[in-house]
PDB file of C-alpha atoms in Angstrom:
ATOM      1  CA  MET V   1     121.813 -39.268 165.852  1.00 50.00           C
ATOM      2  CA  ARG V   2     118.895 -40.541 167.925  1.00 54.00           C
ATOM      3  CA  LYS V   3     116.215 -39.359 165.484  1.00 58.00           C
ATOM      4  CA  PRO V   4     117.050 -41.827 162.673  1.00 62.00           C
ATOM      5  CA  LYS V   5     116.961 -44.712 165.168  1.00 64.00           C
ATOM      6  CA  MET V   6     113.619 -43.498 166.488  1.00 61.00           C
ATOM      7  CA  ILE V   7     112.237 -43.177 162.961  1.00 62.00           C
ATOM      8  CA  LYS V   8     113.381 -46.710 162.131  1.00 62.00           C
ATOM      9  CA  ARG V   9     111.780 -48.028 165.305  1.00 62.00           C
ATOM     10  CA  ASN V  10     108.468 -46.253 164.556  1.00 58.00           C
ATOM     11  CA  LEU V  11     108.525 -47.467 160.961  1.00 53.00           C
ATOM     12  CA  LEU V  12     109.178 -51.039 162.092  1.00 51.00           C
ATOM     13  CA  PHE V  13     106.368 -50.803 164.639  1.00 53.00           C
ATOM     14  CA  GLY V  14     104.025 -49.477 161.928  1.00 50.00           C
ATOM     15  CA  LEU V  15     104.919 -52.332 159.584  1.00 50.00           C
ATOM     16  CA  LEU V  16     104.326 -54.890 162.331  1.00 52.00           C
ATOM     17  CA  ILE V  17     100.971 -53.439 163.422  1.00 53.00           C
ATOM     18  CA  LEU V  18      99.579 -52.977 159.882  1.00 48.00           C
ATOM     19  CA  PRO V  19      98.794 -56.689 159.275  1.00 52.00           C
ATOM     20  CA  LEU V  20      96.971 -56.842 162.614  1.00 48.00           C
ATOM     21  CA  ILE V  21      94.808 -53.869 161.672  1.00 48.00           C
ATOM     22  CA  SER V  22      94.005 -55.304 158.241  1.00 44.00           C
ATOM     23  CA  CYS V  23      93.025 -58.633 159.836  1.00 44.00           C
ATOM     24  CA  ALA V  24      90.678 -56.833 162.205  1.00 42.00           C
ATOM     25  CA  GLU V  25      89.133 -54.962 159.269  1.00 39.00           C
ATOM     26  CA  SER V  26      88.580 -58.118 157.220  1.00 37.00           C
ATOM     27  CA  LYS V  27      86.839 -59.741 160.189  1.00 38.00           C
ATOM     28  CA  LYS V  28      84.219 -56.974 160.047  1.00 39.00           C
ATOM     29  CA  ASN V  29      83.274 -58.034 156.503  1.00 41.00           C
ATOM     30  CA  THR V  30      82.102 -61.486 157.552  1.00 50.00           C
ATOM     31  CA  SER V  31      78.378 -62.068 157.605  1.00 59.00           C
ATOM     32  CA  GLU V  32      76.524 -61.540 160.844  1.00 80.00           C
ATOM     33  CA  PHE V  33      73.727 -63.740 159.504  1.00 93.00           C
ATOM     34  CA  ILE V  34      75.138 -67.191 160.136  1.00 95.00           C
ATOM     35  CA  TYR V  35      73.982 -70.189 162.157  1.00 94.00           C
ATOM     36  CA  GLU V  36      76.565 -72.816 163.063  1.00 94.00           C
ATOM     37  CA  ASN V  37      76.156 -76.167 164.782  1.00 91.00           C
ATOM     38  CA  LYS V  38      79.398 -78.153 164.787  1.00 90.00           C
ATOM     39  CA  GLU V  39      80.153 -78.874 161.095  1.00 93.00           C
ATOM     40  CA  SER V  40      76.726 -77.707 159.855  1.00 94.00           C
ATOM     41  CA  SER V  41      75.829 -74.130 159.039  1.00 95.00           C
ATOM     42  CA  VAL V  42      73.510 -71.870 157.109  1.00 95.00           C
ATOM     43  CA  GLU V  43      74.412 -68.321 156.137  1.00 96.00           C
ATOM     44  CA  ILE V  44      72.394 -65.518 154.582  1.00 96.00           C
ATOM     45  CA  LYS V  45      74.296 -63.460 152.016  1.00 96.00           C
ATOM     46  CA  ILE V  46      72.674 -60.221 150.855  1.00 95.00           C
ATOM     47  CA  LEU V  47      74.084 -59.862 147.352  1.00 94.00           C
ATOM     48  CA  ASN V  48      73.983 -56.072 147.077  1.00 91.00           C
ATOM     49  CA  GLY V  49      76.848 -55.912 149.577  1.00 90.00           C
ATOM     50  CA  ASN V  50      74.848 -54.354 152.412  1.00 91.00           C
ATOM     51  CA  ASP V  51      74.026 -55.883 155.775  1.00 93.00           C
ATOM     52  CA  TYR V  52      70.423 -54.710 155.484  1.00 95.00           C
ATOM     53  CA  LEU V  53      67.448 -54.843 153.111  1.00 95.00           C
ATOM     54  CA  THR V  54      65.633 -51.861 151.571  1.00 94.00           C
ATOM     55  CA  TYR V  55      61.861 -51.387 151.606  1.00 94.00           C
ATOM     56  CA  ASP V  56      60.060 -51.841 148.259  1.00 95.00           C
ATOM     57  CA  THR V  57      63.282 -53.012 146.569  1.00 95.00           C
ATOM     58  CA  PRO V  58      63.719 -56.604 145.355  1.00 96.00           C
ATOM     59  CA  ILE V  59      67.100 -57.747 146.672  1.00 96.00           C
ATOM     60  CA  ARG V  60      68.770 -61.013 145.678  1.00 97.00           C
ATOM     61  CA  THR V  61      69.790 -63.037 148.696  1.00 97.00           C
ATOM     62  CA  ASP V  62      71.477 -66.427 148.938  1.00 97.00           C
ATOM     63  CA  PHE V  63      71.054 -68.943 151.728  1.00 96.00           C
ATOM     64  CA  GLU V  64      74.200 -71.089 151.791  1.00 96.00           C
ATOM     65  CA  TRP V  65      73.710 -74.492 153.440  1.00 96.00           C
ATOM     66  CA  LYS V  66      76.657 -76.619 154.623  1.00 95.00           C
ATOM     67  CA  ASN V  67      76.158 -80.193 155.818  1.00 93.00           C
ATOM     68  CA  ILE V  68      72.381 -79.697 155.964  1.00 92.00           C
ATOM     69  CA  ASP V  69      70.008 -81.570 153.654  1.00 87.00           C
ATOM     70  CA  ILE V  70      68.278 -78.719 151.819  1.00 87.00           C
ATOM     71  CA  LYS V  71      65.255 -80.943 151.169  1.00 89.00           C
ATOM     72  CA  THR V  72      64.486 -80.688 154.900  1.00 90.00           C
ATOM     73  CA  GLY V  73      64.860 -76.899 154.881  1.00 91.00           C
ATOM     74  CA  SER V  74      62.172 -74.220 154.885  1.00 94.00           C
ATOM     75  CA  ILE V  75      62.507 -70.436 154.789  1.00 96.00           C
ATOM     76  CA  TYR V  76      59.757 -68.208 156.215  1.00 95.00           C
ATOM     77  CA  GLY V  77      59.507 -64.428 156.121  1.00 95.00           C
ATOM     78  CA  THR V  78      57.649 -61.506 154.591  1.00 94.00           C
ATOM     79  CA  GLY V  79      58.404 -60.847 150.928  1.00 95.00           C
ATOM     80  CA  ILE V  80      60.700 -63.850 150.394  1.00 97.00           C
ATOM     81  CA  LYS V  81      60.448 -65.476 146.973  1.00 96.00           C
ATOM     82  CA  VAL V  82      62.483 -68.656 146.408  1.00 95.00           C
ATOM     83  CA  LEU V  83      64.063 -68.621 142.939  1.00 96.00           C
ATOM     84  CA  GLY V  84      65.703 -72.035 143.087  1.00 94.00           C
ATOM     85  CA  THR V  85      68.189 -74.268 144.846  1.00 93.00           C
ATOM     86  CA  LYS V  86      71.419 -75.640 143.435  1.00 93.00           C
ATOM     87  CA  ASN V  87      74.787 -76.769 144.845  1.00 92.00           C
ATOM     88  CA  GLY V  88      73.870 -76.047 148.461  1.00 93.00           C
ATOM     89  CA  ILE V  89      72.592 -72.536 147.763  1.00 95.00           C
ATOM     90  CA  THR V  90      68.971 -71.419 147.867  1.00 96.00           C
ATOM     91  CA  LYS V  91      68.621 -68.311 145.728  1.00 97.00           C
ATOM     92  CA  THR V  92      65.902 -65.898 146.813  1.00 97.00           C
ATOM     93  CA  GLU V  93      64.620 -62.430 146.173  1.00 98.00           C
ATOM     94  CA  ILE V  94      63.387 -60.457 149.168  1.00 97.00           C
ATOM     95  CA  ASN V  95      61.050 -57.495 148.651  1.00 96.00           C
ATOM     96  CA  VAL V  96      59.682 -56.074 151.907  1.00 95.00           C
ATOM     97  CA  PRO V  97      56.697 -53.740 151.399  1.00 93.00           C
ATOM     98  CA  SER V  98      56.952 -50.398 153.180  1.00 90.00           C
ATOM     99  CA  ASN V  99      54.624 -49.825 156.143  1.00 84.00           C
ATOM    100  CA  TYR V 100      54.295 -53.599 156.611  1.00 84.00           C
ATOM    101  CA  LEU V 101      56.663 -54.300 159.493  1.00 85.00           C
ATOM    102  CA  GLU V 102      56.075 -52.995 163.018  1.00 87.00           C
ATOM    103  CA  THR V 103      59.809 -52.490 163.460  1.00 91.00           C
ATOM    104  CA  ASP V 104      62.436 -52.001 160.772  1.00 92.00           C
ATOM    105  CA  THR V 105      63.535 -55.611 161.153  1.00 95.00           C
ATOM    106  CA  LEU V 106      62.580 -58.589 159.005  1.00 95.00           C
ATOM    107  CA  ASN V 107      62.372 -61.810 160.994  1.00 96.00           C
ATOM    108  CA  ILE V 108      63.484 -64.730 158.792  1.00 96.00           C
ATOM    109  CA  LYS V 109      62.816 -68.202 160.213  1.00 97.00           C
ATOM    110  CA  LEU V 110      64.625 -71.285 158.989  1.00 96.00           C
ATOM    111  CA  ARG V 111      63.597 -74.852 159.783  1.00 96.00           C
ATOM    112  CA  PHE V 112      65.782 -77.835 158.829  1.00 95.00           C
ATOM    113  CA  GLU V 113      67.239 -81.125 159.995  1.00 93.00           C
ATOM    114  CA  ILE V 114      70.785 -81.887 161.070  1.00 91.00           C
ATOM    115  CA  ASN V 115      71.516 -85.633 161.210  1.00 88.00           C
ATOM    116  CA  GLY V 116      67.780 -86.385 161.324  1.00 89.00           C
ATOM    117  CA  GLU V 117      67.134 -84.009 164.218  1.00 91.00           C
ATOM    118  CA  LYS V 118      64.686 -81.163 163.551  1.00 93.00           C
ATOM    119  CA  THR V 119      66.033 -77.746 164.401  1.00 93.00           C
ATOM    120  CA  GLY V 120      65.860 -74.164 163.230  1.00 93.00           C
ATOM    121  CA  THR V 121      67.040 -70.637 163.698  1.00 95.00           C
ATOM    122  CA  GLU V 122      65.906 -67.067 163.200  1.00 96.00           C
ATOM    123  CA  PHE V 123      67.666 -64.063 161.738  1.00 96.00           C
ATOM    124  CA  ASN V 124      66.639 -60.468 162.335  1.00 95.00           C
ATOM    125  CA  VAL V 125      67.652 -58.506 159.247  1.00 96.00           C
ATOM    126  CA  PRO V 126      67.453 -54.687 159.364  1.00 95.00           C
ATOM    127  CA  VAL V 127      65.275 -53.019 156.742  1.00 94.00           C
ATOM    128  CA  LYS V 128      65.846 -49.397 155.732  1.00 93.00           C
ATOM    129  CA  THR V 129      64.014 -46.854 153.626  1.00 89.00           C
ATOM    130  CA  GLY V 130      65.611 -46.356 150.219  1.00 77.00           C
ATOM    131  CA  GLY V 131      66.633 -43.049 148.821  1.00 60.00           C
TER     132      GLY V 131
END
């Protein structure tokens, strides 16, 4: 008679632990390319779903600005083409030429103002060979 009780206990434990595991998994899907300063932030979103860029491949990328005046913002980096800005999002296309970078990392520099104070940040985005 102990086995059914043990099975129930294990099943209950499994049901209780499952939400914790799924929360931990969803946390992994958040962007690692985010700068936050109190209520202001800027985040890079690579729209192909990867957390890296691919050499010689144009990849659409959004820069999402929150509580930062985009007019004060600048984006610097190899192969970045600004397509336009609307509703707090700067749409870009990034195409890194192969054999251009010394390391397989694209350094993207952002300069902007928060409450009139000039500031900036840098993101190091991995770049991989396609194929």
